[in-house]
PDB file of C-alpha atoms and ligand atoms in Angstrom:
ATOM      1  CA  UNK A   1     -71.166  14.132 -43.905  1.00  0.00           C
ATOM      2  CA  UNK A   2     -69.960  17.690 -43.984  1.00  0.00           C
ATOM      3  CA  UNK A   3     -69.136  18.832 -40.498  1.00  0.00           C
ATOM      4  CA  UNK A   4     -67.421  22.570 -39.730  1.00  0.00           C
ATOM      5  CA  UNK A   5     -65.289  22.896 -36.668  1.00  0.00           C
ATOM      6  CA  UNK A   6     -66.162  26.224 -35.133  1.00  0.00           C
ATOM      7  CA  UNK A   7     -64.997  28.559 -32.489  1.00  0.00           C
ATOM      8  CA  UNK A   8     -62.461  30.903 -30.569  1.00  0.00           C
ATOM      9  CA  UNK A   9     -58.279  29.283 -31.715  1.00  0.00           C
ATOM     10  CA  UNK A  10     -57.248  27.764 -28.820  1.00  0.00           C
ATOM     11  CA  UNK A  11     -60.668  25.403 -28.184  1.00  0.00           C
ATOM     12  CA  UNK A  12     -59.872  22.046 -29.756  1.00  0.00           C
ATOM     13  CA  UNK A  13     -61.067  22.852 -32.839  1.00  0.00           C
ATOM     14  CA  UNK A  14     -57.346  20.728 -34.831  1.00  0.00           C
ATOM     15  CA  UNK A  15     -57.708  18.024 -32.139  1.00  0.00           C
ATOM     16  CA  UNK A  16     -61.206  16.744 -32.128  1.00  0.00           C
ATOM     17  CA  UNK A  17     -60.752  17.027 -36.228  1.00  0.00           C
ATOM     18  CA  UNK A  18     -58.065  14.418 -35.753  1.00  0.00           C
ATOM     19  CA  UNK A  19     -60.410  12.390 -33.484  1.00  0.00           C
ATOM     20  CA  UNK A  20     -63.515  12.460 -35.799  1.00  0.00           C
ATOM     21  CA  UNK A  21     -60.909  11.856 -39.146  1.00  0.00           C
ATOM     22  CA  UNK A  22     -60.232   8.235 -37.361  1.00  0.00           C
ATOM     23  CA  UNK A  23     -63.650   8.088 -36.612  1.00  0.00           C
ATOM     24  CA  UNK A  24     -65.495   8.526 -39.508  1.00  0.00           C
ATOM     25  CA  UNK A  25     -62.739   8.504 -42.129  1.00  0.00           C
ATOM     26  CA  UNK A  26     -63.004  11.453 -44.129  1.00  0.00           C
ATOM     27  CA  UNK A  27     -60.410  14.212 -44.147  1.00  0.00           C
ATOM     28  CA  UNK A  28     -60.023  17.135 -41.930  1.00  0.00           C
ATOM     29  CA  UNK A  29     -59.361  20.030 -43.809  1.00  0.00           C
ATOM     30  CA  UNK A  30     -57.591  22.852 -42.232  1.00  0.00           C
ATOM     31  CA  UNK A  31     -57.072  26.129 -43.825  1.00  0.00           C
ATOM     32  CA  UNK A  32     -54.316  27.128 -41.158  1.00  0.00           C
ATOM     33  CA  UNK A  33     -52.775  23.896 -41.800  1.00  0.00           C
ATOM     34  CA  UNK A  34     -53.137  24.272 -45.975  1.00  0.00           C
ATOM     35  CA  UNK A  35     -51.730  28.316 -45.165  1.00  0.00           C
ATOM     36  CA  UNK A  36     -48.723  27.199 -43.378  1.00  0.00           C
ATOM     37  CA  UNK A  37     -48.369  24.867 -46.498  1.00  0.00           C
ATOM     38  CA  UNK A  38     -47.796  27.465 -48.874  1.00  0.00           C
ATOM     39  CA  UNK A  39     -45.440  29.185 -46.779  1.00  0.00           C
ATOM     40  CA  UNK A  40     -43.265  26.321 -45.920  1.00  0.00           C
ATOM     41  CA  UNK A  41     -43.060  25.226 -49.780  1.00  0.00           C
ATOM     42  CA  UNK A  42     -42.068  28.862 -50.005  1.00  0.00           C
ATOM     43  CA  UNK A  43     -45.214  28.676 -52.739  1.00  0.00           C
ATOM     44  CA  UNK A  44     -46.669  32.068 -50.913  1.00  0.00           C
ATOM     45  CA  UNK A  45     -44.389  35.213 -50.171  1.00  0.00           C
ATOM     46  CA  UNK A  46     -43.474  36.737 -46.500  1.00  0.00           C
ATOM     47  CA  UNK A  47     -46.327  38.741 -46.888  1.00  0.00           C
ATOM     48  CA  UNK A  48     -48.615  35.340 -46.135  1.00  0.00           C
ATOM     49  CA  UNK A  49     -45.896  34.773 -43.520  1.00  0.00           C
ATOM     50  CA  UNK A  50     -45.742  37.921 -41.576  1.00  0.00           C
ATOM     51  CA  UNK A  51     -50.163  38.054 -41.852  1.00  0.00           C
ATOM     52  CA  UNK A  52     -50.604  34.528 -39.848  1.00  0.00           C
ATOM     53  CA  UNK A  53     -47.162  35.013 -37.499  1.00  0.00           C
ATOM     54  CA  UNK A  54     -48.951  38.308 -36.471  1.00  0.00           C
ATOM     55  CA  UNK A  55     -52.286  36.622 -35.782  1.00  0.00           C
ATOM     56  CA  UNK A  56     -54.525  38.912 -38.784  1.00  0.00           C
ATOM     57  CA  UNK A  57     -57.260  37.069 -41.485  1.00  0.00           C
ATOM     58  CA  UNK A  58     -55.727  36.152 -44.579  1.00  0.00           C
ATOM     59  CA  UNK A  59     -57.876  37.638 -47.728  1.00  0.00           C
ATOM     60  CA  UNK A  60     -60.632  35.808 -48.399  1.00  0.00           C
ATOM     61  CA  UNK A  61     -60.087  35.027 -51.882  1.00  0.00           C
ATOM     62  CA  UNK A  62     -56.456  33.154 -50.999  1.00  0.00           C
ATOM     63  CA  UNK A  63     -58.330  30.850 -48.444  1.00  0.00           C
ATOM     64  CA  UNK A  64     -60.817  30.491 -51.249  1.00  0.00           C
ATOM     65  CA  UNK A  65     -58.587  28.882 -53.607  1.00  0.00           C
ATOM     66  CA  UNK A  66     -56.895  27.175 -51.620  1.00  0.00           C
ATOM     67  CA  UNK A  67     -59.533  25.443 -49.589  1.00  0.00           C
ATOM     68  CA  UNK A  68     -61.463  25.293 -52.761  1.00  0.00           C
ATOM     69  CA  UNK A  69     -59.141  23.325 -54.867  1.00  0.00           C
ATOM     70  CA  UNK A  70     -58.883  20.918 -51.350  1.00  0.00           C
ATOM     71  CA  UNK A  71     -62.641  20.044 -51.175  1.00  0.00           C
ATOM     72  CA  UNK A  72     -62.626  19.938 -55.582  1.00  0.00           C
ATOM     73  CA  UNK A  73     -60.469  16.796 -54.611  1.00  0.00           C
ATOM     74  CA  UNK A  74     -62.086  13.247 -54.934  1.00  0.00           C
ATOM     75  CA  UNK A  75     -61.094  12.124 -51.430  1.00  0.00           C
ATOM     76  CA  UNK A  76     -63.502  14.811 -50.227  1.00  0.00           C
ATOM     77  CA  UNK A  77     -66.720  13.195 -51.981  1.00  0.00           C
ATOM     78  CA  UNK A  78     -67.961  11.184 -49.521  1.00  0.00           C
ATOM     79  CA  UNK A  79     -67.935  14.218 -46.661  1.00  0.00           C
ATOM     80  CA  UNK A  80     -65.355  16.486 -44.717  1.00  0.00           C
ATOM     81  CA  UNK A  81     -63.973  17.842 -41.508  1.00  0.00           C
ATOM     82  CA  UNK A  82     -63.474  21.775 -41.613  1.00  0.00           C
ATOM     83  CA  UNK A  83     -61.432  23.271 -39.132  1.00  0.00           C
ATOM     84  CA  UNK A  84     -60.844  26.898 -39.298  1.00  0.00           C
ATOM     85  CA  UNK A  85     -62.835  27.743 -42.322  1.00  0.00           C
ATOM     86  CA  UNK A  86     -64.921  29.267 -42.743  1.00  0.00           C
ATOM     87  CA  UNK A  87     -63.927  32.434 -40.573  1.00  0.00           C
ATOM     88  CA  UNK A  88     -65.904  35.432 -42.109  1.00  0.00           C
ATOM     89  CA  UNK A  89     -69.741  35.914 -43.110  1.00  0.00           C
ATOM     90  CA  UNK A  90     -68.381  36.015 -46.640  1.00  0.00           C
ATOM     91  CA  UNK A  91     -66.317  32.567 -46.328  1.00  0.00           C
ATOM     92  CA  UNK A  92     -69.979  31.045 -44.770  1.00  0.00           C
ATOM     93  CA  UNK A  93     -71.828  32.422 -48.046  1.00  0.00           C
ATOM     94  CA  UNK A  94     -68.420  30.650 -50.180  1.00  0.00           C
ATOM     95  CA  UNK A  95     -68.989  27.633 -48.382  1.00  0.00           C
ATOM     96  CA  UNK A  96     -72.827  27.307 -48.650  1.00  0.00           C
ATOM     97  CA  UNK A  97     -72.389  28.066 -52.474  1.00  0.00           C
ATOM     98  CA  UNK A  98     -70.199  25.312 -52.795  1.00  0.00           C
ATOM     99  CA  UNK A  99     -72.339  22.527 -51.243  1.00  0.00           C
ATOM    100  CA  UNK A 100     -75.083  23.845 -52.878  1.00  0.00           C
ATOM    101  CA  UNK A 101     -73.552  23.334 -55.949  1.00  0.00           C
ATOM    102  CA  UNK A 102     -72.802  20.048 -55.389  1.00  0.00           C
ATOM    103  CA  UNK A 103     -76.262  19.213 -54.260  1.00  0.00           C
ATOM    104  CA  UNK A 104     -75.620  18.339 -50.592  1.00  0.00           C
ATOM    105  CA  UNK A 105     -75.804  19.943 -46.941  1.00  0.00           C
ATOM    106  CA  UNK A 106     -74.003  21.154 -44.317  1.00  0.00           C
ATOM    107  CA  UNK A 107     -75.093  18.280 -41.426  1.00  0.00           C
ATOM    108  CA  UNK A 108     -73.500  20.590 -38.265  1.00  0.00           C
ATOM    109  CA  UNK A 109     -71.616  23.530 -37.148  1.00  0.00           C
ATOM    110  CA  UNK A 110     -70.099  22.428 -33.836  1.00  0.00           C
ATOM    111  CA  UNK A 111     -69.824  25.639 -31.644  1.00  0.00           C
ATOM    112  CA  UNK A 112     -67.117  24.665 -29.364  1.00  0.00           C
ATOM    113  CA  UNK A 113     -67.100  26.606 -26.411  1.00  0.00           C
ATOM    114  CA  UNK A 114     -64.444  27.746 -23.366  1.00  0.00           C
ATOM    115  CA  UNK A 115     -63.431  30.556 -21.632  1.00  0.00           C
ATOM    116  CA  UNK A 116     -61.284  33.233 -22.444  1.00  0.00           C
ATOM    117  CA  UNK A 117     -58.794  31.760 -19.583  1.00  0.00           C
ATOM    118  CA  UNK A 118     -58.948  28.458 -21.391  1.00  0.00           C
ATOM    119  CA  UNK A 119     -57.986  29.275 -24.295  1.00  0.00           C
ATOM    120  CA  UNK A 120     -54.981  31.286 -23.060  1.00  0.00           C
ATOM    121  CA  UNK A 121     -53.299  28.444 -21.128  1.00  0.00           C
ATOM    122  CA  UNK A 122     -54.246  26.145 -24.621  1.00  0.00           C
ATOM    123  CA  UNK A 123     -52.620  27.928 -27.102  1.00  0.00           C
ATOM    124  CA  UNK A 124     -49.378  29.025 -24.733  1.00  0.00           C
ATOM    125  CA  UNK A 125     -48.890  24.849 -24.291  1.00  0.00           C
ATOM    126  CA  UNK A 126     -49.313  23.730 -27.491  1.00  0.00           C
ATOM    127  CA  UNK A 127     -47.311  21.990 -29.710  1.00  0.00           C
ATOM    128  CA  UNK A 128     -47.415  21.024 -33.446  1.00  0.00           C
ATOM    129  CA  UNK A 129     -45.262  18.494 -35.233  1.00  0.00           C
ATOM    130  CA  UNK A 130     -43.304  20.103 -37.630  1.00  0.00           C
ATOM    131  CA  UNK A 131     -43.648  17.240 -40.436  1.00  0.00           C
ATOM    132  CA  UNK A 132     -47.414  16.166 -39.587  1.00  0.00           C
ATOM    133  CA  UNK A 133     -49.046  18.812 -38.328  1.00  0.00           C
ATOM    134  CA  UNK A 134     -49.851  16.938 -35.235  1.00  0.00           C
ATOM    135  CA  UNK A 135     -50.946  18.544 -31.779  1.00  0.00           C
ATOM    136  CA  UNK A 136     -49.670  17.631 -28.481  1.00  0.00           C
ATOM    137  CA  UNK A 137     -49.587  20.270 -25.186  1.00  0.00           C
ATOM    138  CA  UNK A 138     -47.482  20.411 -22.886  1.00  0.00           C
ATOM    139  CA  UNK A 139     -49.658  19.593 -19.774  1.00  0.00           C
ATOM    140  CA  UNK A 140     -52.753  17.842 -21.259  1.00  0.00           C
ATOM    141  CA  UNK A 141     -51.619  15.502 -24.248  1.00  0.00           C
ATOM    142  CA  UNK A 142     -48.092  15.196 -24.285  1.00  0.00           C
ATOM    143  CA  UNK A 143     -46.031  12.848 -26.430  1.00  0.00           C
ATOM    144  CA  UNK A 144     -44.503   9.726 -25.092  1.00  0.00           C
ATOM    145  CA  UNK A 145     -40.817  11.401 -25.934  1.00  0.00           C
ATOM    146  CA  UNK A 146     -40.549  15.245 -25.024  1.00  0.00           C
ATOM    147  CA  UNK A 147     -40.396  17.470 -27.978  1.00  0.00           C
ATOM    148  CA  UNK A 148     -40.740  14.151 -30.576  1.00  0.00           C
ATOM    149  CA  UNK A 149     -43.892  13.760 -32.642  1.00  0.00           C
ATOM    150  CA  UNK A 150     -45.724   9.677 -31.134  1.00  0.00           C
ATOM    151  CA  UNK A 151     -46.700   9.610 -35.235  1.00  0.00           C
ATOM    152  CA  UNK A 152     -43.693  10.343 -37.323  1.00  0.00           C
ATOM    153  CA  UNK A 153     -41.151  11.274 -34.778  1.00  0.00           C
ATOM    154  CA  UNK A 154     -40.776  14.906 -36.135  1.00  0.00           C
ATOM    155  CA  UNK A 155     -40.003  17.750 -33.981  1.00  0.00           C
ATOM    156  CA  UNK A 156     -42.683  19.754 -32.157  1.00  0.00           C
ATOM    157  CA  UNK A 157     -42.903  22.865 -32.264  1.00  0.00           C
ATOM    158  CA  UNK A 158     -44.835  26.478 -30.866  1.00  0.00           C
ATOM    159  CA  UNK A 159     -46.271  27.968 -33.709  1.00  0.00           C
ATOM    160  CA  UNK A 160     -45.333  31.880 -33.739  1.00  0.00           C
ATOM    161  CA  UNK A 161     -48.538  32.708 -33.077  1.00  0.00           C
ATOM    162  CA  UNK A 162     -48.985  31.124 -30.165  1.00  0.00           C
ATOM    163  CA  UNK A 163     -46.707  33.100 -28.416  1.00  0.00           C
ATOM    164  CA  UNK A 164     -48.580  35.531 -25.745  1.00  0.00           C
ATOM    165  CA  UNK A 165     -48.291  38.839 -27.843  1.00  0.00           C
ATOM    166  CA  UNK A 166     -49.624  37.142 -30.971  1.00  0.00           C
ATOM    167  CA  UNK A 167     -52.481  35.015 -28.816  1.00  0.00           C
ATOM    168  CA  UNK A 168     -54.922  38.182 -27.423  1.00  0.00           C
ATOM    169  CA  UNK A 169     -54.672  39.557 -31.326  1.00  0.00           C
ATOM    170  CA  UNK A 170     -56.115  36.124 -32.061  1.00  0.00           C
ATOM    171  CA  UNK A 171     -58.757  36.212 -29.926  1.00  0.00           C
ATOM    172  CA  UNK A 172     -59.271  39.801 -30.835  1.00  0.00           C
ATOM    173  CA  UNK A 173     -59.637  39.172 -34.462  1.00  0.00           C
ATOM    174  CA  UNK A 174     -62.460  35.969 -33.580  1.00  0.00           C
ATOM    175  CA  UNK A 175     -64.347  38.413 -31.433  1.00  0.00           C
ATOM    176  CA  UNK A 176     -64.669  40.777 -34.579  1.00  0.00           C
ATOM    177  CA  UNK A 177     -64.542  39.185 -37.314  1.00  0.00           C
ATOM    178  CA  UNK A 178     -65.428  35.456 -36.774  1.00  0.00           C
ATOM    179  CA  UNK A 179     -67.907  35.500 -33.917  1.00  0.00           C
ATOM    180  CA  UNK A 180     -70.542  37.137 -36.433  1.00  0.00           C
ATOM    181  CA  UNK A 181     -70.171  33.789 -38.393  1.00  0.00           C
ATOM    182  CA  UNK A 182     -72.492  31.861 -35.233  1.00  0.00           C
ATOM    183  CA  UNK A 183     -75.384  34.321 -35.918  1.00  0.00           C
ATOM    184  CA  UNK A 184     -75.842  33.101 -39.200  1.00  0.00           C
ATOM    185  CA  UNK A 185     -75.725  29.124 -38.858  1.00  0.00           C
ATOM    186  CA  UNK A 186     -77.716  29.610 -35.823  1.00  0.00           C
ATOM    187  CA  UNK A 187     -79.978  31.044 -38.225  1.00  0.00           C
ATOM    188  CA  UNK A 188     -79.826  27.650 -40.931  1.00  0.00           C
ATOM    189  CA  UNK A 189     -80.710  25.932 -37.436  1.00  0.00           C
ATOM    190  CA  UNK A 190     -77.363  24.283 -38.119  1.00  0.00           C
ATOM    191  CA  UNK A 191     -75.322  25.211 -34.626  1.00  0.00           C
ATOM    192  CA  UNK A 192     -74.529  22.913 -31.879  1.00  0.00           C
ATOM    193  CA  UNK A 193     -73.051  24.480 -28.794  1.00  0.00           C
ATOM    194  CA  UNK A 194     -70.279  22.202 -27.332  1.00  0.00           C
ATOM    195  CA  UNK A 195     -68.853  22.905 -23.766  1.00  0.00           C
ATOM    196  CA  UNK A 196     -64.804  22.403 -23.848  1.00  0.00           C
ATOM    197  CA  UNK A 197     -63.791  22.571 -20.452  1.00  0.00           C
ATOM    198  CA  UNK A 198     -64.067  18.809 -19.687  1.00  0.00           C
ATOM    199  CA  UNK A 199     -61.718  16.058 -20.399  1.00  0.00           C
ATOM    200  CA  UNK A 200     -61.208  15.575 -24.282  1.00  0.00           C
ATOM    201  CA  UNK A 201     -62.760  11.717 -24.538  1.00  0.00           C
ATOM    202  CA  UNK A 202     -66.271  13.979 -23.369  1.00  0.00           C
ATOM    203  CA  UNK A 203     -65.836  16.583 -25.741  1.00  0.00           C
ATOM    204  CA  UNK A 204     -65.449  14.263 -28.523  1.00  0.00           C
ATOM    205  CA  UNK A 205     -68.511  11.766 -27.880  1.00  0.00           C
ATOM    206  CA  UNK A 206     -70.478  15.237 -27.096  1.00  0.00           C
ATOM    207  CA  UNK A 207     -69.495  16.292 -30.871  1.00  0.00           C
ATOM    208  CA  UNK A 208     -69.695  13.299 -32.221  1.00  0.00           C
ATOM    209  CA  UNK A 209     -73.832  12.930 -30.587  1.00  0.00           C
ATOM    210  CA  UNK A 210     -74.470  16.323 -32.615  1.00  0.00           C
ATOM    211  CA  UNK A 211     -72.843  15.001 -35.825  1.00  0.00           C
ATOM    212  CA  UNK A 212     -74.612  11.707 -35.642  1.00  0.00           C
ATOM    213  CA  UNK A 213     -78.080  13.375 -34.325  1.00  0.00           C
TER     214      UNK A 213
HETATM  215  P1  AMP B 301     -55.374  28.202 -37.503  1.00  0.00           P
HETATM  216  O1  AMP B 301     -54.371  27.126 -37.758  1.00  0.00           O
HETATM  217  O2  AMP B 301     -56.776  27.802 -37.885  1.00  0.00           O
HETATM  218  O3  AMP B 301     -55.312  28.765 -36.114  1.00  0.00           O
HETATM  219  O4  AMP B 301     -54.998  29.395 -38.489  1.00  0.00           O
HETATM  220  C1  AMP B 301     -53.757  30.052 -38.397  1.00  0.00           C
HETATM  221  C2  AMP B 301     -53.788  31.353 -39.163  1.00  0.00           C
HETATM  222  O5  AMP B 301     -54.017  31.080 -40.558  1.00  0.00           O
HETATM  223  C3  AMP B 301     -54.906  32.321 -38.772  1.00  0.00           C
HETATM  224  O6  AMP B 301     -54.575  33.100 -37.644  1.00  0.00           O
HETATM  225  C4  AMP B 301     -55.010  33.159 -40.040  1.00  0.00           C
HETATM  226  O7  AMP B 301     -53.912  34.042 -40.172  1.00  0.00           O
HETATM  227  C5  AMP B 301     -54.861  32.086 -41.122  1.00  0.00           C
HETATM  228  N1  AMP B 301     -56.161  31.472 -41.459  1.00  0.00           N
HETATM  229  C6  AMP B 301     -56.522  30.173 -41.237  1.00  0.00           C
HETATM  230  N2  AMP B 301     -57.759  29.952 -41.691  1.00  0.00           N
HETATM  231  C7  AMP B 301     -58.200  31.124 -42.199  1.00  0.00           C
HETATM  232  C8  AMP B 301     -59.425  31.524 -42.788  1.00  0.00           C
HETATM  233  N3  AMP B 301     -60.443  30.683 -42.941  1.00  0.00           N
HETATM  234  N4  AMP B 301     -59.523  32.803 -43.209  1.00  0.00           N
HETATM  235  C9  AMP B 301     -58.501  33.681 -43.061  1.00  0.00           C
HETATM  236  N5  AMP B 301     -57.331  33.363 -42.500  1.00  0.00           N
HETATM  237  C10 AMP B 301     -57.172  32.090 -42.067  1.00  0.00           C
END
């Protein structure tokens, strides 16, 4: 099962990945998550840095690689969760290459929706774990321990760009540059429109009725 996460940051996208993960058992692959990576290994220079802190696309051909060499990896053979990726028209094409090439299909492209509002008050609350890359918000899933990770007792975080300035950029840059990206799945008949703004246990058994069919 190949299932892509789609739609505006600040929608669910990294949390109903986590859900499905448990659920089906194959992994969710991030490309914010495998970015951040690269930068906290101090693999990638400030450039990297100062792009995702400020809320811009990184170059294609980085996420390439990089999410690339992830699905390349024998884990990812039986299916996998993408969240984040692809991003661009030209990531799509990347993406449909690469399951071509390995003789097997796309099954969805969840659309998850919610209003601009929405995702405003989402992205100002949340919180990652700094070790796991877990999310937790401040008013609608918070951990058992304020500020400590329920998993692996790391320290949560706000991501940089989650901070207010960095957020409308964000939403700018979907509206753009990422939005195009429904137009052509909804073309491959391969789109699934998901309403957000309803408690998470709904969103996820509404997802997981598209994935399943
Ligand atoms: P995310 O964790 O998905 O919100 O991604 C955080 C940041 O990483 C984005 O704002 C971009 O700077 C960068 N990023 C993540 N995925 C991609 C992608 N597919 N293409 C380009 N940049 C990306």
């Amino acid at each position: 099962m190949i299932a892509v996460l789609f739609g505006v940051p600040g929608v669910g996208k990294g949390t109903i990945a986590a859900m499905l993960n448990k659920k089906y058992g194959i992994p969710h692959i991030s490309s914010g998550n495998l970015l951040r990576e690269l930068v906290q290994k101090g693999i990638a220079g400030e450039d990297l840095k100062s792009i995702i802190d400020k809320g811009y696309l990184v170059q294609d051909l980085l996420v390439y690689k990089i999410v690339g060499d992830r699905l390349k990896e024998k884990e990812c053979e039986k299916g996998f969760i993408l969240d984040g990726f692809p991003r661009t028209v030209a990531q799509a094409e990347f993406l449909d290459d690469f399951v071509k090439q390995k003789s097997t299909n796309i099954t969805k492209v969840i659309n998850f929706k919610a209003s601009e509002k929405t995702v405003i008050k989402r992205l100002g609350g949340r919180r990652m774990c700094s070790k796991c890359d877990a999310i937790y918000h401040l008013q609608n899933i918070k951990p058992k321990k304020a500020g400590i990770c329920d998993k692996c007792g790391g320290e949560l975080i706000q991501r940089e760009d989650d901070k207010p300035e960095v957020i409308k950029n964000r939403i700018e840059v979907y509206k753009k540059q990422t939005a195009p990206v429904i137009d052509f799945y909804e073309k491959k008949r391969l789109l699934a429109d998901i309403d957000t703004e309803k408690p998470i246990e709904e969103i996820f058994e509404d997802t997981c009725r598209a994935i399943d069919g």
